Tab-separated table of C-alpha atoms and ligand atoms in Angstrom:
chain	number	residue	atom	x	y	z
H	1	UNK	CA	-3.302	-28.565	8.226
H	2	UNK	CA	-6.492	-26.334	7.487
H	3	UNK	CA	-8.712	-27.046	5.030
H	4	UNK	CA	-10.099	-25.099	2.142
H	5	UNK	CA	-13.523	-25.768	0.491
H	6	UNK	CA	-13.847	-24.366	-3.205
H	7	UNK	CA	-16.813	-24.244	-4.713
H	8	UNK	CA	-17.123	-23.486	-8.328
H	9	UNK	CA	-19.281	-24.968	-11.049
H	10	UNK	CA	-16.247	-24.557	-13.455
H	11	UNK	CA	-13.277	-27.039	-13.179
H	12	UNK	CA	-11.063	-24.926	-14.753
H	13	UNK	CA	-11.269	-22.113	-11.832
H	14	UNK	CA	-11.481	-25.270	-8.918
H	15	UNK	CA	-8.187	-26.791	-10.476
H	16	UNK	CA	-6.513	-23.077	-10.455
H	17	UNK	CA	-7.591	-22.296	-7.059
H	18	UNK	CA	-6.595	-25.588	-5.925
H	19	UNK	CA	-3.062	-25.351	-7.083
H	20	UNK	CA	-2.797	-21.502	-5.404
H	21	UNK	CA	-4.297	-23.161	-2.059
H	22	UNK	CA	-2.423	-25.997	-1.834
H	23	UNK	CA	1.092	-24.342	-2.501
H	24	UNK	CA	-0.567	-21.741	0.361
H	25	UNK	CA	-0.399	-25.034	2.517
H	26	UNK	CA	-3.880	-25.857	2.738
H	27	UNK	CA	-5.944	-28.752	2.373
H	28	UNK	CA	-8.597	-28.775	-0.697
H	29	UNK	CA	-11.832	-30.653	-0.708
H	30	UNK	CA	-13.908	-29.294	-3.914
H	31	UNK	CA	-17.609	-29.190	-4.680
H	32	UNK	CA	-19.486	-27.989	-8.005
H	33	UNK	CA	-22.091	-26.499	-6.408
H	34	UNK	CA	-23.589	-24.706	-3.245
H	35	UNK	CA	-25.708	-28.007	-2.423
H	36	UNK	CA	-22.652	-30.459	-3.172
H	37	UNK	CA	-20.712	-27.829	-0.779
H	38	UNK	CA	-23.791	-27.887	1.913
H	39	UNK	CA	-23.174	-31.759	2.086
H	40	UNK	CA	-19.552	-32.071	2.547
H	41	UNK	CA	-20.428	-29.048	5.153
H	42	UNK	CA	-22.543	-31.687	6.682
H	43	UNK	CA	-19.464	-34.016	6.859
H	44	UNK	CA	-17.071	-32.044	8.599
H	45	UNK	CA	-16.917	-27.757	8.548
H	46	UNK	CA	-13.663	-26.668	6.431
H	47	UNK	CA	-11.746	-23.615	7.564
H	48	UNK	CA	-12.156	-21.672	4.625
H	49	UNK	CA	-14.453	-21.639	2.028
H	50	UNK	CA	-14.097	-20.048	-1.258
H	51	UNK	CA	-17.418	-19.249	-2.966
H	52	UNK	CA	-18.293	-18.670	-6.374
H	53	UNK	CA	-21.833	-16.832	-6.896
H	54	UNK	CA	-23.675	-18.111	-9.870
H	55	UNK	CA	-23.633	-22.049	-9.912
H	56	UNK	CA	-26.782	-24.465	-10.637
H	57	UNK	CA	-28.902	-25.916	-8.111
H	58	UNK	CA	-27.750	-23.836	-5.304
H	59	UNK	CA	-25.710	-20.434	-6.112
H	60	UNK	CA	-22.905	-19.218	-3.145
H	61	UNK	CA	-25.822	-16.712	-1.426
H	62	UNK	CA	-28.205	-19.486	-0.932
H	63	UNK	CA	-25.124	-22.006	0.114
H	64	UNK	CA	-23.838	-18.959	2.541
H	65	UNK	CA	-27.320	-18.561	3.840
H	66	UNK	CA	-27.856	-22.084	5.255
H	67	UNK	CA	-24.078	-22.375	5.813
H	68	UNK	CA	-24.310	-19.512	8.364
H	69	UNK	CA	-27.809	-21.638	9.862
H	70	UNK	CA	-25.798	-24.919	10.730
H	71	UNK	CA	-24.651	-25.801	13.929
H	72	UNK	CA	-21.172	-24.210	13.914
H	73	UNK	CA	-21.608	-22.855	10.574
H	74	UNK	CA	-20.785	-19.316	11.584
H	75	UNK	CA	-16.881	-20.702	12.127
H	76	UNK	CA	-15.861	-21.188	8.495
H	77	UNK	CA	-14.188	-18.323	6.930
H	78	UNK	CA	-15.948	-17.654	3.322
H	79	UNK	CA	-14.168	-15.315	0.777
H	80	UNK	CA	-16.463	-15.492	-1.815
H	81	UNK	CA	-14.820	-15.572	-5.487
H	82	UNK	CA	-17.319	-14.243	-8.564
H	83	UNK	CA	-17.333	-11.639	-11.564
H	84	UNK	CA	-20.384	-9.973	-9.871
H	85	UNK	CA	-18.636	-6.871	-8.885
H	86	UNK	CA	-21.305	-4.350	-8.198
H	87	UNK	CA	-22.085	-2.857	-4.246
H	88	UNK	CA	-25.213	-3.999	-4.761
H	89	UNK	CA	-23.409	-8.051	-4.466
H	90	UNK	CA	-21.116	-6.959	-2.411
H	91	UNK	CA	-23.359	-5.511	0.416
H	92	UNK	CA	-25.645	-8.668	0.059
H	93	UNK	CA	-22.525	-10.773	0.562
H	94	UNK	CA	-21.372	-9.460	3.653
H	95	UNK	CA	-24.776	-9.187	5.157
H	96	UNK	CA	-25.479	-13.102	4.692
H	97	UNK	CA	-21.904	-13.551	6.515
H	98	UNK	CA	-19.155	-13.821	4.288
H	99	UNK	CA	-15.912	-12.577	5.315
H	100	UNK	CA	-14.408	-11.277	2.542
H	101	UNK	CA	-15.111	-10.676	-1.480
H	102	UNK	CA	-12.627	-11.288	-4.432
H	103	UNK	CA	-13.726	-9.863	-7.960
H	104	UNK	CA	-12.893	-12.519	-10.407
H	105	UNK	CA	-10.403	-13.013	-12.309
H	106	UNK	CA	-8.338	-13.269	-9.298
H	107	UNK	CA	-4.802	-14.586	-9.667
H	108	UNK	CA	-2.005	-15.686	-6.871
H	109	UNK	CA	-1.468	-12.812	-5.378
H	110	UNK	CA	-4.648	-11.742	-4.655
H	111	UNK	CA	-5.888	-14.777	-3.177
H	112	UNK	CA	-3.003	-15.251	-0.836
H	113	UNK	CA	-3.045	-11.700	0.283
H	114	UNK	CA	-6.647	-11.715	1.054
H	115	UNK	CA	-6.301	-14.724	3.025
H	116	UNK	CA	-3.512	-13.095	4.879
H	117	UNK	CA	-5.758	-10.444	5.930
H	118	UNK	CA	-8.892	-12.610	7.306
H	119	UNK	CA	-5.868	-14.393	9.024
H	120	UNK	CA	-5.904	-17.726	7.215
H	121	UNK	CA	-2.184	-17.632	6.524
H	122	UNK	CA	0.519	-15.417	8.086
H	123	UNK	CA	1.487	-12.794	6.257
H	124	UNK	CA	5.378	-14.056	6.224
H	125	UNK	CA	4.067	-16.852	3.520
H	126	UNK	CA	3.815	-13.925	1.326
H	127	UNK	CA	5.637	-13.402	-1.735
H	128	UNK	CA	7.819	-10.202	-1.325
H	129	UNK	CA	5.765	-7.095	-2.876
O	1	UNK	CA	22.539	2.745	-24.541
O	2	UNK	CA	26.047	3.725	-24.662
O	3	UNK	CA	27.625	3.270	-21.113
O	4	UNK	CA	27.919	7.027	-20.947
O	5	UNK	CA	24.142	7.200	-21.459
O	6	UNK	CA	23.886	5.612	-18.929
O	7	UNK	CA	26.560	7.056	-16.373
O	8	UNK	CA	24.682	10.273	-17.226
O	9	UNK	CA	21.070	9.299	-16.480
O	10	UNK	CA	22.470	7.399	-12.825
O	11	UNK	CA	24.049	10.690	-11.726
O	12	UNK	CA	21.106	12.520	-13.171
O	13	UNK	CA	18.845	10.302	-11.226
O	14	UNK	CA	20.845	10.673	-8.297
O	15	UNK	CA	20.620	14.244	-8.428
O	16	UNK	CA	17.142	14.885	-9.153
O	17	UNK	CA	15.282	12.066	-6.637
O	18	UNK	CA	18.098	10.252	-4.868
O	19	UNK	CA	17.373	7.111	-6.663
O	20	UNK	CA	20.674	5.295	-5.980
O	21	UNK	CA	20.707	2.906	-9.680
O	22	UNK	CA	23.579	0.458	-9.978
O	23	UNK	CA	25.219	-1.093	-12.667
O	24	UNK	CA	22.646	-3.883	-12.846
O	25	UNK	CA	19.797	-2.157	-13.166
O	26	UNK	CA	20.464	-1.279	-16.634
O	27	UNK	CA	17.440	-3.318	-17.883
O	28	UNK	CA	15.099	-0.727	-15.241
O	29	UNK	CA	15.955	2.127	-17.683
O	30	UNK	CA	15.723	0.569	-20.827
O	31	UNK	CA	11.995	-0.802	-19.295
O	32	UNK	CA	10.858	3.048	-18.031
O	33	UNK	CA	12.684	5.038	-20.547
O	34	UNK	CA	12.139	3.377	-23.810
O	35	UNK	CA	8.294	3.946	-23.918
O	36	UNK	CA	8.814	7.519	-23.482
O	37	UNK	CA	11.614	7.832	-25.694
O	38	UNK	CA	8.442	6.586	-28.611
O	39	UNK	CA	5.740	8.756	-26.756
O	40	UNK	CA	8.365	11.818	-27.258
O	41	UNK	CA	8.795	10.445	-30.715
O	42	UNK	CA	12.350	10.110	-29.876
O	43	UNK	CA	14.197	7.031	-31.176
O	44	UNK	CA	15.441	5.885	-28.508
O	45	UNK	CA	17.536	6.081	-24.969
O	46	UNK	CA	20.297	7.751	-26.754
O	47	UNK	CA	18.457	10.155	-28.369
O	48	UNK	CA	16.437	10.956	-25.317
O	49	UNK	CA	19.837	11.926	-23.464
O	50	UNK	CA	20.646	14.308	-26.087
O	51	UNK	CA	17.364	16.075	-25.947
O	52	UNK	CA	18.148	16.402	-22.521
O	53	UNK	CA	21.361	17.326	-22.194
O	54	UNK	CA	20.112	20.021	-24.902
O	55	UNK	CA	18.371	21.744	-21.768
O	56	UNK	CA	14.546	20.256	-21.995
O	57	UNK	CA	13.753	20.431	-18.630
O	58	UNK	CA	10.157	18.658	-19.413
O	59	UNK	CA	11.731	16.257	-20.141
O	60	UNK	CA	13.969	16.145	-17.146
O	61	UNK	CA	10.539	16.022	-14.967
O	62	UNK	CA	9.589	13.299	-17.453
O	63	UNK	CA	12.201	11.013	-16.921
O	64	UNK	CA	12.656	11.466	-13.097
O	65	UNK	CA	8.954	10.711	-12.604
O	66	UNK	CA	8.940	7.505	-15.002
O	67	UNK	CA	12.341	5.872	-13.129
O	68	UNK	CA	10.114	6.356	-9.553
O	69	UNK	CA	8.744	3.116	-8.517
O	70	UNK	CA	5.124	4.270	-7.250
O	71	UNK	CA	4.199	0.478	-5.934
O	72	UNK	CA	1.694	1.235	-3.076
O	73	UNK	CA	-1.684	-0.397	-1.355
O	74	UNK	CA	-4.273	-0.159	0.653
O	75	UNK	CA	-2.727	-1.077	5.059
O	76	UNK	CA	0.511	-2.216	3.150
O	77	UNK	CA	2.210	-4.906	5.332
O	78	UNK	CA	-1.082	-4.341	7.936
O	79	UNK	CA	1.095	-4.344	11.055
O	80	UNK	CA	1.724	-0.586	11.129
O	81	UNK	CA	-2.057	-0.047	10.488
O	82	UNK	CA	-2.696	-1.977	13.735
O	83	UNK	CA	-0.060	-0.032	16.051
O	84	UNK	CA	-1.581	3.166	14.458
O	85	UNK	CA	-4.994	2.837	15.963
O	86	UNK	CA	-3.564	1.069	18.907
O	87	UNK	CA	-0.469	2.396	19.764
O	88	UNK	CA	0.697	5.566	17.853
O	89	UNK	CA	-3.238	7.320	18.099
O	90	UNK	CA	-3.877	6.543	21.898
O	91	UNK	CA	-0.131	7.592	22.918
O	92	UNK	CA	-0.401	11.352	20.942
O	93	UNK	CA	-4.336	11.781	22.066
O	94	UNK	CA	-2.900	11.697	26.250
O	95	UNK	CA	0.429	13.888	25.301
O	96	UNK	CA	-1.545	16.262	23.395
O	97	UNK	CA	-4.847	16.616	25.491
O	98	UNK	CA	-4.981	19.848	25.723
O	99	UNK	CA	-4.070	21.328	22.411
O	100	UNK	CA	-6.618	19.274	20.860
O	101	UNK	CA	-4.440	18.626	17.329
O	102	UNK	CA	-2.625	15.984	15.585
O	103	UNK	CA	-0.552	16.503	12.353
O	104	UNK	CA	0.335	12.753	10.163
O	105	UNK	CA	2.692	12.989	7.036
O	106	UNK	CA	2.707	10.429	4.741
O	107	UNK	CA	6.058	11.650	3.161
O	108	UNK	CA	5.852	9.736	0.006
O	109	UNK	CA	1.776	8.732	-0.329
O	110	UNK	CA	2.335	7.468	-3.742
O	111	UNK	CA	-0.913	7.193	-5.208
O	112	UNK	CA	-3.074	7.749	-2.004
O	113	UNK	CA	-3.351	4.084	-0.541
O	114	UNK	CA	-1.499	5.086	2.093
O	115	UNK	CA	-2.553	8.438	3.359
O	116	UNK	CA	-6.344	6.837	2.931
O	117	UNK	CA	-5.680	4.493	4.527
O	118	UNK	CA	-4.635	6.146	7.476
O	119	UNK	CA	-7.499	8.387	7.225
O	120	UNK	CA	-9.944	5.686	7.187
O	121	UNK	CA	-7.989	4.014	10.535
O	122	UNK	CA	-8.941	7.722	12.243
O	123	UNK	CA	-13.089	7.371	11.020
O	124	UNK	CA	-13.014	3.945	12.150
O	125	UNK	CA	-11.995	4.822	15.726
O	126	UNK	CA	-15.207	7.028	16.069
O	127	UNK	CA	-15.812	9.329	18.921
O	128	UNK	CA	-12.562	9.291	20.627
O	129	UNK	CA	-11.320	11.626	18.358
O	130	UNK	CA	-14.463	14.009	18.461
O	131	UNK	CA	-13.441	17.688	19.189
O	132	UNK	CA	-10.091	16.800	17.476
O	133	UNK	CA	-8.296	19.032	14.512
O	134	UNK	CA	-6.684	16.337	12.321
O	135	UNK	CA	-4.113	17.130	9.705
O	136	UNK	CA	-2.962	14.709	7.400
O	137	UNK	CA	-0.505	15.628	4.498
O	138	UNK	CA	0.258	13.683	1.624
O	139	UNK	CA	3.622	14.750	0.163
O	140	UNK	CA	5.359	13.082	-2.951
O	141	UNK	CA	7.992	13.588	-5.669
O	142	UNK	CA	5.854	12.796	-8.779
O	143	UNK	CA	3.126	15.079	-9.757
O	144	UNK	CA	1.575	12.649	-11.532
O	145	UNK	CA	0.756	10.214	-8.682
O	146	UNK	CA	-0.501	13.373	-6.531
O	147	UNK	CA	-3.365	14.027	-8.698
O	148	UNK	CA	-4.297	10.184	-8.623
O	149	UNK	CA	-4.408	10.449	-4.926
O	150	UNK	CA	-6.120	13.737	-4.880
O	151	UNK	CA	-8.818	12.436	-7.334
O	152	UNK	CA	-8.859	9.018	-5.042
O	153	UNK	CA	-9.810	6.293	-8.004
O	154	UNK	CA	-8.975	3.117	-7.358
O	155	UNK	CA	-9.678	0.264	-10.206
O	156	UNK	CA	-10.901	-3.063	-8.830
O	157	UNK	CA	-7.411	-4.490	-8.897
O	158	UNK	CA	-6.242	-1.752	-6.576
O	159	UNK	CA	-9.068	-1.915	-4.029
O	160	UNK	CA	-8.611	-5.613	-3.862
O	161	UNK	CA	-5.434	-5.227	-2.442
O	162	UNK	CA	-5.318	-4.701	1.228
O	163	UNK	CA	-8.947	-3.355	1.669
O	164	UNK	CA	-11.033	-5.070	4.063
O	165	UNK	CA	-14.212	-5.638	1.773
O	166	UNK	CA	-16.017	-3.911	4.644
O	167	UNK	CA	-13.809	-0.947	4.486
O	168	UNK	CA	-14.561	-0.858	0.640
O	169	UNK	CA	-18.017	-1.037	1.215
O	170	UNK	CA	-18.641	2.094	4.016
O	171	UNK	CA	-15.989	4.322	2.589
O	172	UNK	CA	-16.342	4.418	-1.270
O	173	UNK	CA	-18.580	4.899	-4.045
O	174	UNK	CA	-18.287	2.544	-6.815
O	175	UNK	CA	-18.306	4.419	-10.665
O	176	UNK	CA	-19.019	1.663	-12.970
O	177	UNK	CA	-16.002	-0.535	-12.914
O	178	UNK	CA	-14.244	1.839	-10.688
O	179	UNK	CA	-14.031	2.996	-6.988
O	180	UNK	CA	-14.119	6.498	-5.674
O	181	UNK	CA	-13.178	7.003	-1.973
O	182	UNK	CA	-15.830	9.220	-0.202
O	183	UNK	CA	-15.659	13.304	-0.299
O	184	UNK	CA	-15.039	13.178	3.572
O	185	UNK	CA	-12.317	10.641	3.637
O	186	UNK	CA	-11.153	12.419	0.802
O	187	UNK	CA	-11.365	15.959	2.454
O	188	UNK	CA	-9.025	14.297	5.624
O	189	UNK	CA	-6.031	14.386	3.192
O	190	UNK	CA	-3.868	17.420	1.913
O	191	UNK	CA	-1.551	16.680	-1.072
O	192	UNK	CA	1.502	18.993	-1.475
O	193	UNK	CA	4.803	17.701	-4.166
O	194	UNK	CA	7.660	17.329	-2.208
O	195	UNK	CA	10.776	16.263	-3.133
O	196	UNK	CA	12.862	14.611	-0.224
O	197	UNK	CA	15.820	15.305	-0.923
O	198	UNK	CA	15.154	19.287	-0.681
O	199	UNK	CA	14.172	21.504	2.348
O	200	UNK	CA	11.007	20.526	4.174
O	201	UNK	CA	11.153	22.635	7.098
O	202	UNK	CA	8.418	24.671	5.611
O	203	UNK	CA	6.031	22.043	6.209
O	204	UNK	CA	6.446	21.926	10.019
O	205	UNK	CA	6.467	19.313	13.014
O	206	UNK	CA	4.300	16.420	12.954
O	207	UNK	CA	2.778	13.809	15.509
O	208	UNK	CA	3.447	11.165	13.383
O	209	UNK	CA	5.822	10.558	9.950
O	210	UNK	CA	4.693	7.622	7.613
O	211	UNK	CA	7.924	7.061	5.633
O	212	UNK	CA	7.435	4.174	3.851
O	213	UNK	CA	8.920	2.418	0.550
O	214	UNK	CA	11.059	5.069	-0.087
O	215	UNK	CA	14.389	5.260	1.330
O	216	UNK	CA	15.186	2.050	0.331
O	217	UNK	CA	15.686	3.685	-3.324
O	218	UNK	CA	18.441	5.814	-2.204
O	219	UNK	CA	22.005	5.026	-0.719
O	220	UNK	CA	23.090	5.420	2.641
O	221	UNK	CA	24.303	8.885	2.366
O	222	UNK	CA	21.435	10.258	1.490
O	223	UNK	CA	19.392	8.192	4.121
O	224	UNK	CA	20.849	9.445	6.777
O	225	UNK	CA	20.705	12.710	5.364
O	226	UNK	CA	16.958	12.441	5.594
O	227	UNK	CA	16.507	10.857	8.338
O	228	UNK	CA	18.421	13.839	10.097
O	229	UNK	CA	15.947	16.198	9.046
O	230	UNK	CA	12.964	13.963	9.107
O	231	UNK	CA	14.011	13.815	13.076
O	232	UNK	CA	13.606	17.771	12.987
O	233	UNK	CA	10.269	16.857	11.032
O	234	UNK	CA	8.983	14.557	14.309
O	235	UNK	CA	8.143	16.073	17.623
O	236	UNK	CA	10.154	14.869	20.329
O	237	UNK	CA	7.298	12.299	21.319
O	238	UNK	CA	5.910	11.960	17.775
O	239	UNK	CA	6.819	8.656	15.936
O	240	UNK	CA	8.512	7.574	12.715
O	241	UNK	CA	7.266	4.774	10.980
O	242	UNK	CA	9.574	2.955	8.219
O	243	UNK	CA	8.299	0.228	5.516
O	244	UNK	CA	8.779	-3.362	6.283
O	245	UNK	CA	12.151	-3.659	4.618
O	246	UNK	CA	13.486	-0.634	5.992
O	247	UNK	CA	15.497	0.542	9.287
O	248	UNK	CA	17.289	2.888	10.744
O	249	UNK	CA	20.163	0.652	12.541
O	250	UNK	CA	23.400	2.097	11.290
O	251	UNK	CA	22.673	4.959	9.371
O	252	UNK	CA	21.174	7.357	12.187
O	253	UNK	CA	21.029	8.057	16.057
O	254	UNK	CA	18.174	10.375	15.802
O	255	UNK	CA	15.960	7.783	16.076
O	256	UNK	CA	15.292	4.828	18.299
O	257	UNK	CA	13.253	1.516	16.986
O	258	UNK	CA	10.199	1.203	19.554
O	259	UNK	CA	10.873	-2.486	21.486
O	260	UNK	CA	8.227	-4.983	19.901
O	261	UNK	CA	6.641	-2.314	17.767
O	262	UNK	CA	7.810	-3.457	14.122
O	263	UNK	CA	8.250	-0.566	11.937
O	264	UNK	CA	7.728	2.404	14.868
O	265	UNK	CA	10.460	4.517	16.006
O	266	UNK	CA	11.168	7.250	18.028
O	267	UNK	CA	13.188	10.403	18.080
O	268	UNK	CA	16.269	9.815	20.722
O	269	UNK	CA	17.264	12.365	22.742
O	270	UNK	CA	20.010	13.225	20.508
O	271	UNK	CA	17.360	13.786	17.507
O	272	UNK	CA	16.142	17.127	20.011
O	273	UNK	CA	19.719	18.526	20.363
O	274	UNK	CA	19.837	18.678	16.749
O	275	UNK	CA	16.220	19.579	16.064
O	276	UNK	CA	17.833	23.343	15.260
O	277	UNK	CA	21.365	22.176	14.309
O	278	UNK	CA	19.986	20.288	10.736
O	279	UNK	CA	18.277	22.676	8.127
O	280	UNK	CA	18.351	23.139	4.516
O	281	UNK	CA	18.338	21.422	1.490
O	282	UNK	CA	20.394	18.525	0.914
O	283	UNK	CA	22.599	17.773	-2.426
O	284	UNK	CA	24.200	14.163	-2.875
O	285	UNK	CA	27.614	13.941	-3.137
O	286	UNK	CA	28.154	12.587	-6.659
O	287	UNK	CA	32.197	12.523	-6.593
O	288	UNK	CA	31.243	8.543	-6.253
O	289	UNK	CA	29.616	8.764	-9.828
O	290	UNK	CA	32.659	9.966	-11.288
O	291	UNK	CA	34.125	6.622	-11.451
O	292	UNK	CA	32.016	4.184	-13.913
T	1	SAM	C1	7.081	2.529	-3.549
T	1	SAM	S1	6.198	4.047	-3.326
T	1	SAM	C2	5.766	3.923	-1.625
T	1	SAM	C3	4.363	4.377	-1.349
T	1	SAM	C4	3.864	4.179	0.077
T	1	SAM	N1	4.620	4.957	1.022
T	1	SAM	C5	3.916	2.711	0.463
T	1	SAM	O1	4.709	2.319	1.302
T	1	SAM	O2	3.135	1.932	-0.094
T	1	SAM	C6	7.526	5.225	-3.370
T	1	SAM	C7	7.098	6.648	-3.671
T	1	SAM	O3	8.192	7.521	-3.388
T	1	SAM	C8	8.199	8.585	-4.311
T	1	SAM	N2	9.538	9.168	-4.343
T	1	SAM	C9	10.652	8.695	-4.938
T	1	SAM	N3	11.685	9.532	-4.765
T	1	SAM	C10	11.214	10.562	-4.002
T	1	SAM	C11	11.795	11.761	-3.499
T	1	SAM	N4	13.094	12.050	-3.711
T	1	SAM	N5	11.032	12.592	-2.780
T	1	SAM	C12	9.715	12.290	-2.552
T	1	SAM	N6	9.113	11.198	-3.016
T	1	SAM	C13	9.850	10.345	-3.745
T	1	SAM	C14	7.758	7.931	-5.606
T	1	SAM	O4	7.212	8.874	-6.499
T	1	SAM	C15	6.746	6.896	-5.118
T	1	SAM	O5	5.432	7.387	-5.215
């Protein structure tokens, strides 16, 4: 089973995202924050990470930063998850290594059809468009 | 709606796009048609069947256009936008070294995805198509999609479906909350309304057919109708690719499906015998409709 790391300060999005992941088939491990997330990093690398941007004590670009730095940190897939929607985020995102960028709010659909595309899931788990 | 609204707007349908509606889908109309009944300041279904029975062929357009189901985005269903780079491109750049030009219709582009789409998969392949005249024509029924795609603005939701966030980042210019694909990318694509079920000879032979998400509408008359003249549409080594629902087994033997290619076909053999046989425009038989 693969494993999916959310990070999120709010519980309300983690328990969302958790129930969309989970019926995607994955396992969840949660953190509030990007230096919560670095630990359980520490522990054992997830296969997918999904990253909010503004969180205390570490935000997602700092976490995706040192992420990226670790000894096999350049395997997880990140999809980061945040209402920053400008280029300006975006481009910064992808050049500290994430894989793919979801505008908040995000719902179902989107999440498992992103997922699909950076080859998480197969497409056939796909709800019929 | 009385049951001879409705018999009247199925065979008008039928008529007018090829939208094959069946008993069940009563709810469809009442969904589409009821806001523009108000927006027409028409009380309701009934009363917007009168109107046009009364000769308003606005309204005709009107109707038509808000019963098409314009459900589109960006690589839909991905695997076709993988053979296109790597199959469908490589195969027509060896058959047609010489000449230099390739010709793509996306025969119902909806509201652009999928004609951009394409256009970005040619940009992204980079110099082996330098030297190359590329054509690619966006055709579809609904005016009102066409000059969506034309303007090529995309809200958030849109571009975060299917887009590679790279793709989104090199190829479009974000407007505020909205995203406008580039000038160039833009430039790649001509838009023309078509309707499918009329003559489309005018618009030539092409390299490669995108026909996606749109036969499934109609019924199997009218499928293989098209797929007759779409075969006329495809040079004899061009290819024909269908949406992921969609196939030609049964209803045609002018084209072939391409072995372990999902979606791709090819014209047969038979397709080139008829390539001067099939012409003209194409009118449903509606002697079914008679019958409730
Ligand atoms: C579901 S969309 C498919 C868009 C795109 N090809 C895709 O696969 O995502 C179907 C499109 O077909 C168009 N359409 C319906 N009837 C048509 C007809 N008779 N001739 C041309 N286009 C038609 C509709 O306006 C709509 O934009």
């Amino acid at each position: 089973m693969k494993t999916c790391l959310i990070v999120d300060d709010s519980n309300v999005i983690r328990k969302v995202a958790r129930r969309v992941l989970k019926g995607l088939g994955f396992e969840i491990v949660e953190a509030e924050h990007g230096g919560h997330a670095l630990e359980v990093c520490s522990r054992s690398l997830p296969d997918a990470i999904l990253l909010d941007w503004n969180m205390p004590v570490m935000d997602g670009y700092e976490f995706l930063g040192n992420l990226r730095r670790m000894p096999g940190g350049d395997q997880p897939i990140v999809i980061f998850c945040t209402t920053e929607n400008d280029v300006g985020h975006i481009a910064r995102a992808l050049y500290a290594g994430a894989n793919e960028y979801i505008v908040k709010p995000f719902d179902k659909e989107i999440i498992a059809t992103k997922f699909a595309e950076v080859g998480l899931i197969d497409f056939s788990q796909l709800p019929p468009a | 709606m009385t049951p001879s609204d409705f018999e009247y707007l199925r065979k008008l349908l039928r008529d007018q796009s090829g939208l094959d509606l069946s008993a069940d889908k009563q709810y469809l109309i009442e969904s589409r048609l009821v806001p523009l009944a108000k927006n027409s300041s028409l009380a309701g279904i009934s009363e917007l069947v009168q109107k046009m029975k009364g000769g308003s062929s606005l309204l005709v357009t009107q109707v038509v256009e808000a019963m098409t189901t314009n459900e589109t985005f960006f690589f839909r269903d991905k695997v076709p936008f993988d053979h296109f780079p790597d199959v469908i491109i490589p195969d027509i750049l060896r058959a047609r070294s010489s000449r230099k030009s390739i010709r793509i219709w996306c025969a119902a582009g909806s509201t652009g995805q999928e004609p951009y789409s394409l256009a970005m998969c040619l940009r992204e392949m980079g110099t082996a198509l330098v030297g190359w005249r590329i054509e690619i024509v966006a055709t579809d029924l609904s005016k009102e999609v066409l000059e969506k795609s034309k303007a090529g603005i995309y809200s958030q939701f849109e571009v975060q479906r299917g887009l590679p966030i790279q793709l989104l980042v090199k190829y479009f210019k974000q407007q505020g909350e909205l995203w406008q694909i580039n000038d160039d990318i833009r430039a790649m694509v001509q838009h023309r309304q078509l309707n499918l079920l009329h003559d489309f000879s005018q618009l030539g032979t092409f390299d490669v057919v995108f026909c996606r998400n749109v036969l499934i509408y109609f019924d199997q008359e009218t499928k293989t109708n098209i797929f007759g003249r779409l075969a006329k549409a495809t040079a004899a080594d061009g290819y024909l690719v269908l949406g992921a629902a969609e196939s030609v087994v049964g209803l045609t033997d002018s084209f072939q499906p391409c072995l372990d290619r999902r979606g791709l076909y090819r014209p047969t053999a038979s397709a080139s015998s008829k390539r001067i046989a099939i012409s003209g425009a194409f009118v449903p038989s509606t002697a079914a409709l008679a019958r409730p």
